[in-house]
mmCIF file of C-alpha atoms in Angstrom:
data_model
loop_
_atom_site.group_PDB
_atom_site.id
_atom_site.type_symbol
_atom_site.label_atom_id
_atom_site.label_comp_id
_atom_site.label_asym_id
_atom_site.label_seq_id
_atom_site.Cartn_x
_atom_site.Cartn_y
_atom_site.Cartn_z
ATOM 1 C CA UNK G 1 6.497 -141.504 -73.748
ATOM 2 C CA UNK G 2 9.791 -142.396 -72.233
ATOM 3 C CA UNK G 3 12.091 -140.421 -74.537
ATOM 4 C CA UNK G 4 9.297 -137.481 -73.510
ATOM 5 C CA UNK G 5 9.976 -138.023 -69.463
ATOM 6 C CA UNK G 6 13.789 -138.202 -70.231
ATOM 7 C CA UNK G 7 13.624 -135.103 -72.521
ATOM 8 C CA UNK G 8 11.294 -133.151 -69.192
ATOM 9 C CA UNK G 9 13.939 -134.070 -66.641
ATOM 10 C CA UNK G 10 16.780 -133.107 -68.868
ATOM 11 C CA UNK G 11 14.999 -129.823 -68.942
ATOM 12 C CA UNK G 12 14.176 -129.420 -64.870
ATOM 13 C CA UNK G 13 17.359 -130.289 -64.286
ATOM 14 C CA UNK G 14 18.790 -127.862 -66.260
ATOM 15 C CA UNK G 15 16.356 -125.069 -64.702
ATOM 16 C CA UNK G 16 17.617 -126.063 -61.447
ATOM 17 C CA UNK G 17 21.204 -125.793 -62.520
ATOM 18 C CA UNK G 18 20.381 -122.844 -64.224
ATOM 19 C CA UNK G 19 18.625 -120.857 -61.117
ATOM 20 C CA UNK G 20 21.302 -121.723 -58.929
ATOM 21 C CA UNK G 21 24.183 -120.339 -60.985
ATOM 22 C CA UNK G 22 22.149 -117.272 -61.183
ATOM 23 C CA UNK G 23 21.489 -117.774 -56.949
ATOM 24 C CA UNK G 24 25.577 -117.702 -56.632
ATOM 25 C CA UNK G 25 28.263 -114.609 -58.056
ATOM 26 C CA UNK G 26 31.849 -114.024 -57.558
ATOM 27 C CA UNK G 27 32.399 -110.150 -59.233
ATOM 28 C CA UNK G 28 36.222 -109.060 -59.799
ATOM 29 C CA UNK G 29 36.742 -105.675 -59.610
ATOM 30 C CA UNK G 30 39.554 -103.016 -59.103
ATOM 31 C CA UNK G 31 40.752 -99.546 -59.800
ATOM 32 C CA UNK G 32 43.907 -98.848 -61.757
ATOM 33 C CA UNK G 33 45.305 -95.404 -60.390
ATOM 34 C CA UNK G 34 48.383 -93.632 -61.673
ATOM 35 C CA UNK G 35 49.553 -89.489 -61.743
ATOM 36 C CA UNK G 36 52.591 -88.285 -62.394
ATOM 37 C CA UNK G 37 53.737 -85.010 -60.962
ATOM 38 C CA UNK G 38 56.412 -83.383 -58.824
ATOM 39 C CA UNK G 39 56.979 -82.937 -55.307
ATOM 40 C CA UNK G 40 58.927 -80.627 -52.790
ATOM 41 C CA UNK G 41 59.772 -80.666 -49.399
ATOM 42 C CA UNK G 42 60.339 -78.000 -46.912
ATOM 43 C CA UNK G 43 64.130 -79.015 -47.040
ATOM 44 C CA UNK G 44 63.735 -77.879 -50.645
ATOM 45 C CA UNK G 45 64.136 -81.387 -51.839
ATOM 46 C CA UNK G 46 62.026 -81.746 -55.247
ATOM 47 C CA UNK G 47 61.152 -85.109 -56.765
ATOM 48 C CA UNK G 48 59.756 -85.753 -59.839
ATOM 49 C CA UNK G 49 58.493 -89.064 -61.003
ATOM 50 C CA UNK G 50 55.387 -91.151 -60.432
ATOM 51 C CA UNK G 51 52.626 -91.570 -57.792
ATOM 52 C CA UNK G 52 54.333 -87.760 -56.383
ATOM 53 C CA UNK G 53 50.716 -86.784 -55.164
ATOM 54 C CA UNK G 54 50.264 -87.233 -51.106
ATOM 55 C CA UNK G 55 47.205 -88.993 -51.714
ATOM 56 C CA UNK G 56 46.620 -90.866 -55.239
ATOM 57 C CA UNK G 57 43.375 -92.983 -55.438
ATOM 58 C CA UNK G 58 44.581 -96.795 -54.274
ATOM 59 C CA UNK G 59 45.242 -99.036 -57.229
ATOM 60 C CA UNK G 60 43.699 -102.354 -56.013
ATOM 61 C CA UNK G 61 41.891 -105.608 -57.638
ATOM 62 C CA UNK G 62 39.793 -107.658 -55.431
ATOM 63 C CA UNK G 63 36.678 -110.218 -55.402
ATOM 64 C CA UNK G 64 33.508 -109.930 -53.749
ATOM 65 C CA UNK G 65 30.725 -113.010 -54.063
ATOM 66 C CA UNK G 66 27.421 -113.885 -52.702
ATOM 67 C CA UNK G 67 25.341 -117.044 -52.744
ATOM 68 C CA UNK G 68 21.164 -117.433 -51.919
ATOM 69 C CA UNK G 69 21.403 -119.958 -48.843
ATOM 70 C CA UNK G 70 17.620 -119.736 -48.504
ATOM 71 C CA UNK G 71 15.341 -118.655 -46.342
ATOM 72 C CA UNK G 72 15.776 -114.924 -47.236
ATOM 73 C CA UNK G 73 19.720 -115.265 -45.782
ATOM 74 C CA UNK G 74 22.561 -115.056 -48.488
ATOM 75 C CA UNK G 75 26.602 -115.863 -47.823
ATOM 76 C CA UNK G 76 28.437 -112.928 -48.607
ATOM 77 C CA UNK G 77 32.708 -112.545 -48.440
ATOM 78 C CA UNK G 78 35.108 -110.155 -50.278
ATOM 79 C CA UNK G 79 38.934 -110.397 -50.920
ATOM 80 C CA UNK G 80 40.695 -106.818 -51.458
ATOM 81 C CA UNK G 81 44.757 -106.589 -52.380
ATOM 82 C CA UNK G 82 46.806 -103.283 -53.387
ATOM 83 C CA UNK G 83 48.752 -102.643 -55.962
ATOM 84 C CA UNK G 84 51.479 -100.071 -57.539
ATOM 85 C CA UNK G 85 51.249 -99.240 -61.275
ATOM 86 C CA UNK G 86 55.064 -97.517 -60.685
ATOM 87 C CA UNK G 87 56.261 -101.642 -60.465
ATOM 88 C CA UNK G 88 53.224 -103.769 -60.584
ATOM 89 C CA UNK G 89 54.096 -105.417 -57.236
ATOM 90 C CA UNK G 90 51.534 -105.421 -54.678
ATOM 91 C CA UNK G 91 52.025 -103.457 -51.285
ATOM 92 C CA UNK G 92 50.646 -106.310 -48.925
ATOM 93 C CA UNK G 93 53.415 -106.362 -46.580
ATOM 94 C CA UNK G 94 53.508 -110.269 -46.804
ATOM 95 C CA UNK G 95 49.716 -110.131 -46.843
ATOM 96 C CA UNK G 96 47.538 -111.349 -50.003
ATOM 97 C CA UNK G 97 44.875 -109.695 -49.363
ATOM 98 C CA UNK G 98 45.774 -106.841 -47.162
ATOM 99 C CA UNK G 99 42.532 -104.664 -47.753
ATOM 100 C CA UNK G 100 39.608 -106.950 -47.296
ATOM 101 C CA UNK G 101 39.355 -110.405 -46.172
ATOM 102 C CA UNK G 102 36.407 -111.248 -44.642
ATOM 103 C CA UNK G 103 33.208 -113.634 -44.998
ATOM 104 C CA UNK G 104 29.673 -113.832 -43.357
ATOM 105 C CA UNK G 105 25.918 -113.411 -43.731
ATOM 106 C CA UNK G 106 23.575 -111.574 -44.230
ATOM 107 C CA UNK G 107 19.754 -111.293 -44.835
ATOM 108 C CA UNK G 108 16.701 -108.888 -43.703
ATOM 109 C CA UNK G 109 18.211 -108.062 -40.327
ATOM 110 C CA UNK G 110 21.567 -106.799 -41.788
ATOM 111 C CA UNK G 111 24.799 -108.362 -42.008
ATOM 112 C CA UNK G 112 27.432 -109.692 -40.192
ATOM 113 C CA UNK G 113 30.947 -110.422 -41.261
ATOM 114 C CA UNK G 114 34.323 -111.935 -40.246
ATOM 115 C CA UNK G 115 37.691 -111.125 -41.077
ATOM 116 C CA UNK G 116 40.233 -108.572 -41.644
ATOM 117 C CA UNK G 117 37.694 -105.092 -42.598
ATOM 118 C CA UNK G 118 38.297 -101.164 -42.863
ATOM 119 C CA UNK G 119 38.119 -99.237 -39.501
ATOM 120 C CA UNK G 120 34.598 -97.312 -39.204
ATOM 121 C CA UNK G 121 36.483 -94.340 -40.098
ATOM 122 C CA UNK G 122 37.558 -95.346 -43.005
ATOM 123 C CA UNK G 123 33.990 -96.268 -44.242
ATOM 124 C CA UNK G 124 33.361 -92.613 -42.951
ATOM 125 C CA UNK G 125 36.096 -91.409 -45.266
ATOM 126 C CA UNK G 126 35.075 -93.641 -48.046
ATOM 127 C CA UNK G 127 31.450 -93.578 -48.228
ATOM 128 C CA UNK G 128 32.352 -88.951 -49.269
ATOM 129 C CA UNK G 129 30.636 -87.632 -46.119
ATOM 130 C CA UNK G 130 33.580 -85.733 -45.419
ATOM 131 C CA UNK G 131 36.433 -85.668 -47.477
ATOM 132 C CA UNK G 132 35.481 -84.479 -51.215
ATOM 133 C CA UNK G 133 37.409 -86.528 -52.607
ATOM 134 C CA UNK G 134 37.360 -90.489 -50.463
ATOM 135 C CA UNK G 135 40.902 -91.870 -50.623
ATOM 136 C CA UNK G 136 41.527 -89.815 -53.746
ATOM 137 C CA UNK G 137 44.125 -87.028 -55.090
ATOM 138 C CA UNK G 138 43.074 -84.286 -52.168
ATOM 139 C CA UNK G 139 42.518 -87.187 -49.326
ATOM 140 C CA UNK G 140 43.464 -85.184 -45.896
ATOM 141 C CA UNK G 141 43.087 -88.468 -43.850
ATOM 142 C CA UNK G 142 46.077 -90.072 -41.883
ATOM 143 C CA UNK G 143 46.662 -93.052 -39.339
ATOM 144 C CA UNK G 144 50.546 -91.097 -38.506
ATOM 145 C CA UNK G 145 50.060 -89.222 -35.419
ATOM 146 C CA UNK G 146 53.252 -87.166 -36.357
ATOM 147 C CA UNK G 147 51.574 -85.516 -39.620
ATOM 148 C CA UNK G 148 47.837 -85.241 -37.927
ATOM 149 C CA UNK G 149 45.035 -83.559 -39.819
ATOM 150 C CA UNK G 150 42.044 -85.964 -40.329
ATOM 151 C CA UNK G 151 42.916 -89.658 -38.456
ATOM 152 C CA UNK G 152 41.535 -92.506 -40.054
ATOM 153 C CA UNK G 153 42.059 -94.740 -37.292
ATOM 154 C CA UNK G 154 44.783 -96.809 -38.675
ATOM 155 C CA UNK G 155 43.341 -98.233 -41.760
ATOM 156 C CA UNK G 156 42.403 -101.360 -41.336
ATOM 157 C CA UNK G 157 42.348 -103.887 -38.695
ATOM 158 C CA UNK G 158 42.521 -107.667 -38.229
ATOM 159 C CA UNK G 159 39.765 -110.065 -36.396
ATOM 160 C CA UNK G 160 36.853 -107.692 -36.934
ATOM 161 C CA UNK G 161 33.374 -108.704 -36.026
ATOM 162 C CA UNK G 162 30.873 -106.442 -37.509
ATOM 163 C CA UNK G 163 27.541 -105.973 -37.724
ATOM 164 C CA UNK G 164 25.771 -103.439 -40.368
ATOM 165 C CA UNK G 165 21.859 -102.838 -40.231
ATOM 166 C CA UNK G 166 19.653 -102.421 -43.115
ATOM 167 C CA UNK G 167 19.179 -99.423 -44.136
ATOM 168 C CA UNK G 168 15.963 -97.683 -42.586
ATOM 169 C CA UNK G 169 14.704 -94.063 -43.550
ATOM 170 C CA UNK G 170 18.167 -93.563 -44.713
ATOM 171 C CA UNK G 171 19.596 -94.523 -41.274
ATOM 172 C CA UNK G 172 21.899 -97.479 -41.304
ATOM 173 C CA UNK G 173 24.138 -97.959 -37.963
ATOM 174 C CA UNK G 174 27.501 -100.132 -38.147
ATOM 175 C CA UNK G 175 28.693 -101.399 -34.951
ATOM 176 C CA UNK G 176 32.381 -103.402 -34.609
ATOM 177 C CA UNK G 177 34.901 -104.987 -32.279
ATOM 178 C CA UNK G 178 38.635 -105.698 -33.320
ATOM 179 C CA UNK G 179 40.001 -108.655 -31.372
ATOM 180 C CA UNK G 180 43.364 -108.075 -30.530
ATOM 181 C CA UNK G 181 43.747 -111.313 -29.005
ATOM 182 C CA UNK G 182 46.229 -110.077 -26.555
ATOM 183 C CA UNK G 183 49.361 -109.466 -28.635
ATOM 184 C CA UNK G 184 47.653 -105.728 -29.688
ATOM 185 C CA UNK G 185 44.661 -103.813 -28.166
ATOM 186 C CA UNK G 186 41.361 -104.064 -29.316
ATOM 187 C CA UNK G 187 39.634 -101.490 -31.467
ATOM 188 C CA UNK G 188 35.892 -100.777 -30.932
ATOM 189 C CA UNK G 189 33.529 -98.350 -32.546
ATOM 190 C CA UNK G 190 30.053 -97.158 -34.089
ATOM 191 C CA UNK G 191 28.916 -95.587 -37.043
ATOM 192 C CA UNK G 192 25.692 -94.235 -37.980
ATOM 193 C CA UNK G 193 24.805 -92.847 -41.460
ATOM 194 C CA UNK G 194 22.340 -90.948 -43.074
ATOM 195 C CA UNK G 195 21.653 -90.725 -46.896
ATOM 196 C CA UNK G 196 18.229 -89.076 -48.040
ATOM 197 C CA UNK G 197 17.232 -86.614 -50.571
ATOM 198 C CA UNK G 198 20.343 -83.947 -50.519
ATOM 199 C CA UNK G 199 21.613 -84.438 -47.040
ATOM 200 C CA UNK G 200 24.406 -87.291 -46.273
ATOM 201 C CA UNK G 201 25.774 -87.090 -42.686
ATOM 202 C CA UNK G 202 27.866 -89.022 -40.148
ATOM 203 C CA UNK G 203 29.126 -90.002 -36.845
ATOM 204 C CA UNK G 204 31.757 -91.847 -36.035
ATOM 205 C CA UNK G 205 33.435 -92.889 -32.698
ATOM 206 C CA UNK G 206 36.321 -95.451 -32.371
ATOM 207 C CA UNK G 207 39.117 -96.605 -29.682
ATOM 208 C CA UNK G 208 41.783 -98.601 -28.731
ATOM 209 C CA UNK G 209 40.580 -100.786 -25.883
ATOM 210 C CA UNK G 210 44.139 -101.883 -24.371
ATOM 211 C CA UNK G 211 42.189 -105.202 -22.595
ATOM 212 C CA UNK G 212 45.473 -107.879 -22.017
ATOM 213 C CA UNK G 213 48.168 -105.240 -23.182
ATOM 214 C CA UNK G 214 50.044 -103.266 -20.881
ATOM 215 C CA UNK G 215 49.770 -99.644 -20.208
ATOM 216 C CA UNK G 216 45.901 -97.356 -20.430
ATOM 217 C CA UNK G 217 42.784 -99.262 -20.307
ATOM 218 C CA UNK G 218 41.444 -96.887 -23.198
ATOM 219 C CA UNK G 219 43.145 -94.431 -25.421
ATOM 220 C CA UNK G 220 42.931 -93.143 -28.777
ATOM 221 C CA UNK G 221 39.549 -91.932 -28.783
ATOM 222 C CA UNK G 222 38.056 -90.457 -31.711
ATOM 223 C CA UNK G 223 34.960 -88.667 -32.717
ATOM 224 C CA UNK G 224 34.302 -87.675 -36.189
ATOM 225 C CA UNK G 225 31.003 -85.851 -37.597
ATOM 226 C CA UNK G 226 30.619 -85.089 -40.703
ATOM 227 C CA UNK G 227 27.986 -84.453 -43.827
ATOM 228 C CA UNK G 228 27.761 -83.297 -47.349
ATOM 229 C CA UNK G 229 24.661 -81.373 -48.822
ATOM 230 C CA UNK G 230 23.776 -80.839 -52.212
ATOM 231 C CA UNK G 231 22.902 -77.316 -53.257
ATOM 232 C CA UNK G 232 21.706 -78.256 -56.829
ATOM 233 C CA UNK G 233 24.973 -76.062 -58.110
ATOM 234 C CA UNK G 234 27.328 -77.419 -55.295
ATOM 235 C CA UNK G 235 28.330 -79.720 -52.924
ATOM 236 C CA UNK G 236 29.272 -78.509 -49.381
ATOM 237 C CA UNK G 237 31.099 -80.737 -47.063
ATOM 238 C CA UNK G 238 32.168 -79.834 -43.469
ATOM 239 C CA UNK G 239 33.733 -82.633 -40.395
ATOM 240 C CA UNK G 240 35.031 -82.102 -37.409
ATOM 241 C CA UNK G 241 37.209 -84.432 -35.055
ATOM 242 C CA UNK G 242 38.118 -84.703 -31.809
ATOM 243 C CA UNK G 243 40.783 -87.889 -30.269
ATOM 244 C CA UNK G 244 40.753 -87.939 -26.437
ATOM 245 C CA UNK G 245 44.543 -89.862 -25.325
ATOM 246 C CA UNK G 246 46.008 -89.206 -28.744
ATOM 247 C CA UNK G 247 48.168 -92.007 -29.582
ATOM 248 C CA UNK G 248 47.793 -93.634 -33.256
ATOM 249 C CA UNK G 249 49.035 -96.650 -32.536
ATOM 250 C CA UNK G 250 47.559 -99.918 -31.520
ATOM 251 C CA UNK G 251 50.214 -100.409 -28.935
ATOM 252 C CA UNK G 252 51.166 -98.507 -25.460
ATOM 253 C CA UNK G 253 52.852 -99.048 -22.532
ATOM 254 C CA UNK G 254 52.453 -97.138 -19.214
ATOM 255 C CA UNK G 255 54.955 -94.522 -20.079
ATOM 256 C CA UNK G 256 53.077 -93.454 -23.163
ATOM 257 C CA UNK G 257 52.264 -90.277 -23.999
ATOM 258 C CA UNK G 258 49.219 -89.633 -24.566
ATOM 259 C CA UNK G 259 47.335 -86.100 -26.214
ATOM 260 C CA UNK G 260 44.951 -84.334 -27.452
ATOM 261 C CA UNK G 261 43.652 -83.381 -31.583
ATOM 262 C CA UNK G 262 41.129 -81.828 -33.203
ATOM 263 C CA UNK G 263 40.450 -81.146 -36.483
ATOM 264 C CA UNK G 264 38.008 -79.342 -39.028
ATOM 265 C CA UNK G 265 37.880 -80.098 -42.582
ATOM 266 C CA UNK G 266 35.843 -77.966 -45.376
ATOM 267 C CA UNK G 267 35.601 -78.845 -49.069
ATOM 268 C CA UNK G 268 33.636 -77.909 -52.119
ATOM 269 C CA UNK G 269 32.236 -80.424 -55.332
ATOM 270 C CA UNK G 270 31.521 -77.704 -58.451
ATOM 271 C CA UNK G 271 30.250 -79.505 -61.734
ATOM 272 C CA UNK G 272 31.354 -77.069 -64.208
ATOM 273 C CA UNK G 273 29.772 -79.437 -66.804
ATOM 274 C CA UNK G 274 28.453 -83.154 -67.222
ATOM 275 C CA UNK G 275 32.423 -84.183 -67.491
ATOM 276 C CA UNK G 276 34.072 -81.399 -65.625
ATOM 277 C CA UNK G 277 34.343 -81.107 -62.015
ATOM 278 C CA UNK G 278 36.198 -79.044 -59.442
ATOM 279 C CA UNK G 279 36.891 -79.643 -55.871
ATOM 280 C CA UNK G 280 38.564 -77.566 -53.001
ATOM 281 C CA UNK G 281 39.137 -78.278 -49.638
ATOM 282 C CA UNK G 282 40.626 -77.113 -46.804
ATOM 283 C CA UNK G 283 41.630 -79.003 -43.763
ATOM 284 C CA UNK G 284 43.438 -77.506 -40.395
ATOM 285 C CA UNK G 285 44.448 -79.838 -37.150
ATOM 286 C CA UNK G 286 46.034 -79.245 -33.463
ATOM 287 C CA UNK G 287 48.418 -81.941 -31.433
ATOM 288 C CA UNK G 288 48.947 -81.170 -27.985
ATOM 289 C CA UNK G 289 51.281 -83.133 -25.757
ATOM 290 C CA UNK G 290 51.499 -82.602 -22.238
ATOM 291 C CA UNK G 291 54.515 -82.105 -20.814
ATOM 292 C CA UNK G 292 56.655 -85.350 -19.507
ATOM 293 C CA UNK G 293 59.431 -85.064 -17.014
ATOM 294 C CA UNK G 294 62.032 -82.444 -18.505
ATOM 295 C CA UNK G 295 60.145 -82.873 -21.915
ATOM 296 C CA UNK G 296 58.081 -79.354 -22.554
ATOM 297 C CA UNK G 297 54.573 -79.833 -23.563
ATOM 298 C CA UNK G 298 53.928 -79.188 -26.660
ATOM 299 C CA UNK G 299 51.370 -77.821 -29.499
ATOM 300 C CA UNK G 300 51.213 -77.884 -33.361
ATOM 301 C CA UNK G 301 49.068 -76.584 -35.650
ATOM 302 C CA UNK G 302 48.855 -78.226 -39.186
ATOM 303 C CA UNK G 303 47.015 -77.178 -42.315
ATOM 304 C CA UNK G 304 46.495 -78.341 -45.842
ATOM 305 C CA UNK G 305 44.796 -77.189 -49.139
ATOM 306 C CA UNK G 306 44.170 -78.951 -52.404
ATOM 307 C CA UNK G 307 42.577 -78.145 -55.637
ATOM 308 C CA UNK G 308 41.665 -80.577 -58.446
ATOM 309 C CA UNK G 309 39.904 -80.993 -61.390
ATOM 310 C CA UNK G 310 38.672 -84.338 -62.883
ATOM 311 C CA UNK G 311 37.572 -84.827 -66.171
ATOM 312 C CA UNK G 312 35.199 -88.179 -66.847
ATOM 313 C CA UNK G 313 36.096 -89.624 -70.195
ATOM 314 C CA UNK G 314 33.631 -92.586 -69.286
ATOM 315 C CA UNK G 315 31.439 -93.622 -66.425
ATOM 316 C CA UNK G 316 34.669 -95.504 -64.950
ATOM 317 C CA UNK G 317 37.585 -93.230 -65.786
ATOM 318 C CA UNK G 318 38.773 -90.145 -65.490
ATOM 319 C CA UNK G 319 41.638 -87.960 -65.828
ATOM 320 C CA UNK G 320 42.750 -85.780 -62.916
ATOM 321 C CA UNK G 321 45.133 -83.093 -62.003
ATOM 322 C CA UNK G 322 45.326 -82.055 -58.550
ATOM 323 C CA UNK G 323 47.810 -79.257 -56.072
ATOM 324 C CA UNK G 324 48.652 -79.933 -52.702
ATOM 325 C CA UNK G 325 50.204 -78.179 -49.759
ATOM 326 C CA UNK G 326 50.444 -79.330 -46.397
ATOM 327 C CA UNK G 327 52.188 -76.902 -43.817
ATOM 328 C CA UNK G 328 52.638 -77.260 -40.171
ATOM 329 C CA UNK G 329 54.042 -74.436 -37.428
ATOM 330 C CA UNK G 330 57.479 -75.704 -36.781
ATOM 331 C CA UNK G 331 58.122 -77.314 -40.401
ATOM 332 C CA UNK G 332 60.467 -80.324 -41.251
ATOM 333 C CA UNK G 333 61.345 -82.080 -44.117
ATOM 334 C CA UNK G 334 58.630 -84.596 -43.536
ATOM 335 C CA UNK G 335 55.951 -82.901 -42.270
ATOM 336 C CA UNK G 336 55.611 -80.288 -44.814
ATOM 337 C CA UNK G 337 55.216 -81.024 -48.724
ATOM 338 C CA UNK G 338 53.665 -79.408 -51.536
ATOM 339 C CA UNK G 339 52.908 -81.950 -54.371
ATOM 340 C CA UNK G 340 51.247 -81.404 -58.409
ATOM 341 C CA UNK G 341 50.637 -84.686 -60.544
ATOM 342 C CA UNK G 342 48.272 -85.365 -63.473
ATOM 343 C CA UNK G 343 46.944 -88.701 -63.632
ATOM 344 C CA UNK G 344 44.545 -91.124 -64.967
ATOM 345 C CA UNK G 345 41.758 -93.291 -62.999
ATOM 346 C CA UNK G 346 40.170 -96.098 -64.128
ATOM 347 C CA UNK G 347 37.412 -98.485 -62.171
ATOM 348 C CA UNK G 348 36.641 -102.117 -63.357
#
């Protein structure tokens, strides 16, 4: 009888340990991106060599975890860092983990987390409502005000507070404050999504709130909406973008000049086969700058077009190629490029 109770709590004890292993995850994951290709300036300088598309997909490894607290709530955190197959060094700038680093809750009313996060454009961007390809080899978004077609409002910010909804009739609404905590301004914003049946759609609106830093109370305004719909034999996307007090940066002073963008984007998914797909799109911009003491004011149109086809050897890898051309009005050497790589994407 006694070697029977001792044998029964062996047992419970291991259920228990067993349940809450399974109640608790860590998950490492990544994506190993690499093309090689050549690129060519307006300057006529032409490089050859690795990583020469504008936009390859972001190598990265990272760790995401979640543990049952009870009472329907779980704790939820992910680490992100980048990484460059040309070296194998990370590209952190002195960060570890310079593309997620957050923690926090969540449970039936949504979730809310802590810590450095991706602007709400960037989940825009990311989540394919408007660019066909995310952060991939035809990617039109930038945070540089100087080579403006699609802004993605700088990335990624520090001190974020966020709070994400469930999702409800395919509705789910993000809503988040970056603290700048007085050394930069604080970023604010809202994003609502909608993913049912063939329609997936977006809007987006973010700005620098310049509380306890010098110079506008508000600038940097940005409006983004967006959608994809599947046809059955395509997928359309379309965006459009306006920034109110243009100035990409998370700094001003009174003296800054501050102007205007918009921007339309258009892009095409076409599954030739089960492994075989092409996309196109087509993005065009305008910067306006008033004009500032004996400084003109100023306007500048920008374009770009790319064309790729991926090729899925596996659920988590593909191989790419992919031709880009970005031109602008008044070129320069660094504002207008044309770039063609081949490359290989894996996901783990």
């Amino acid at each position: 009888m006694k070697k029977t109770l001792i044998a029964g709590a062996a047992l419970a004890a291991f259920a228990v340990g067993a349940q809450a292993q399974q109640a608790s995850s860590v998950t490492l994951y990544g994506i190993v991106d690499v093309n090689v290709g050549q690129s060519e300036t307006h300057a006529g300088t032409t490089t050859t060599g690795m990583d020469r598309l504008a936009n390859p997909r972001g190598s990265r490894f990272g760790m995401r975890g979640s543990e049952d607290l009870g009472g329907g709530l779980r704790g939820i955190f992910q680490l992100e860092a980048a990484l460059s197959l040309t070296n194998g060094e990370t590209t952190a700038n002195n960060q570890l983990f310079n593309r997620h680093a957050w923690a926090g809750i969540a449970g039936g009313f949504g979730e809310l987390t802590f810590g450095r996060q991706e602007t709400l454009h960037r989940v825009l961007n990311n989540g394919n409502y408007n660019d066909v390809a995310t952060e991939g080899e035809l990617s039109v978004t930038t945070a540089n005000s100087g080579l403006q077609l699609m802004q993605n409002f700088g990335t990624r910010v520090n001190n974020v507070v966020r709070y994400s909804s469930p999702t409800m009739s395919g509705v789910r609404v993000r809503v988040q404050s970056a603290i700048g905590q007085r050394a930069t301004a604080s970023t604010n914003g809202i994003l609502v999504t909608y993913d049912q049946g063939p329609l997936r759609a977006a809007l987006a609106h973010e700005y620098y709130d310049g509380a306890g830093v010098a110079g506008p109370s508000r600038w940097n305004e940005v409006t983004t909406i967006s959608g994809q719909y599947n046809l059955g034999f395509a997928t359309l996307a379309l965006g459009y973008q306006t920034t109110d007090k243009l100035l990409a940066a998370n700094t001003a002073t009174a003296t800054s000049v501050l102007g205007e963008h918009k921007a339309y984007n258009i892009g095409v998914i076409y599954p030739v086969t089960k492994e075989l797909g092409l996309r196109v799109q087509y993005t065009e911009s305008n910067t306006k700058t008033p004009a500032v003491g004996t400084t003109a004011a100023t306007s500048r149109d920008y374009s770009r077009i790319g064309v790729s086809a991926r090729y899925a050897l596996s659920s988590r890898t593909f191989g790419y190629v992919a031709y880009n051309q970005r031109d602008v009005d008044v070129p320069t050497a660094a504002n207008e490029k044309s770039s063609f790589g081949v490359g290989l994407s894996h996901a783990f």
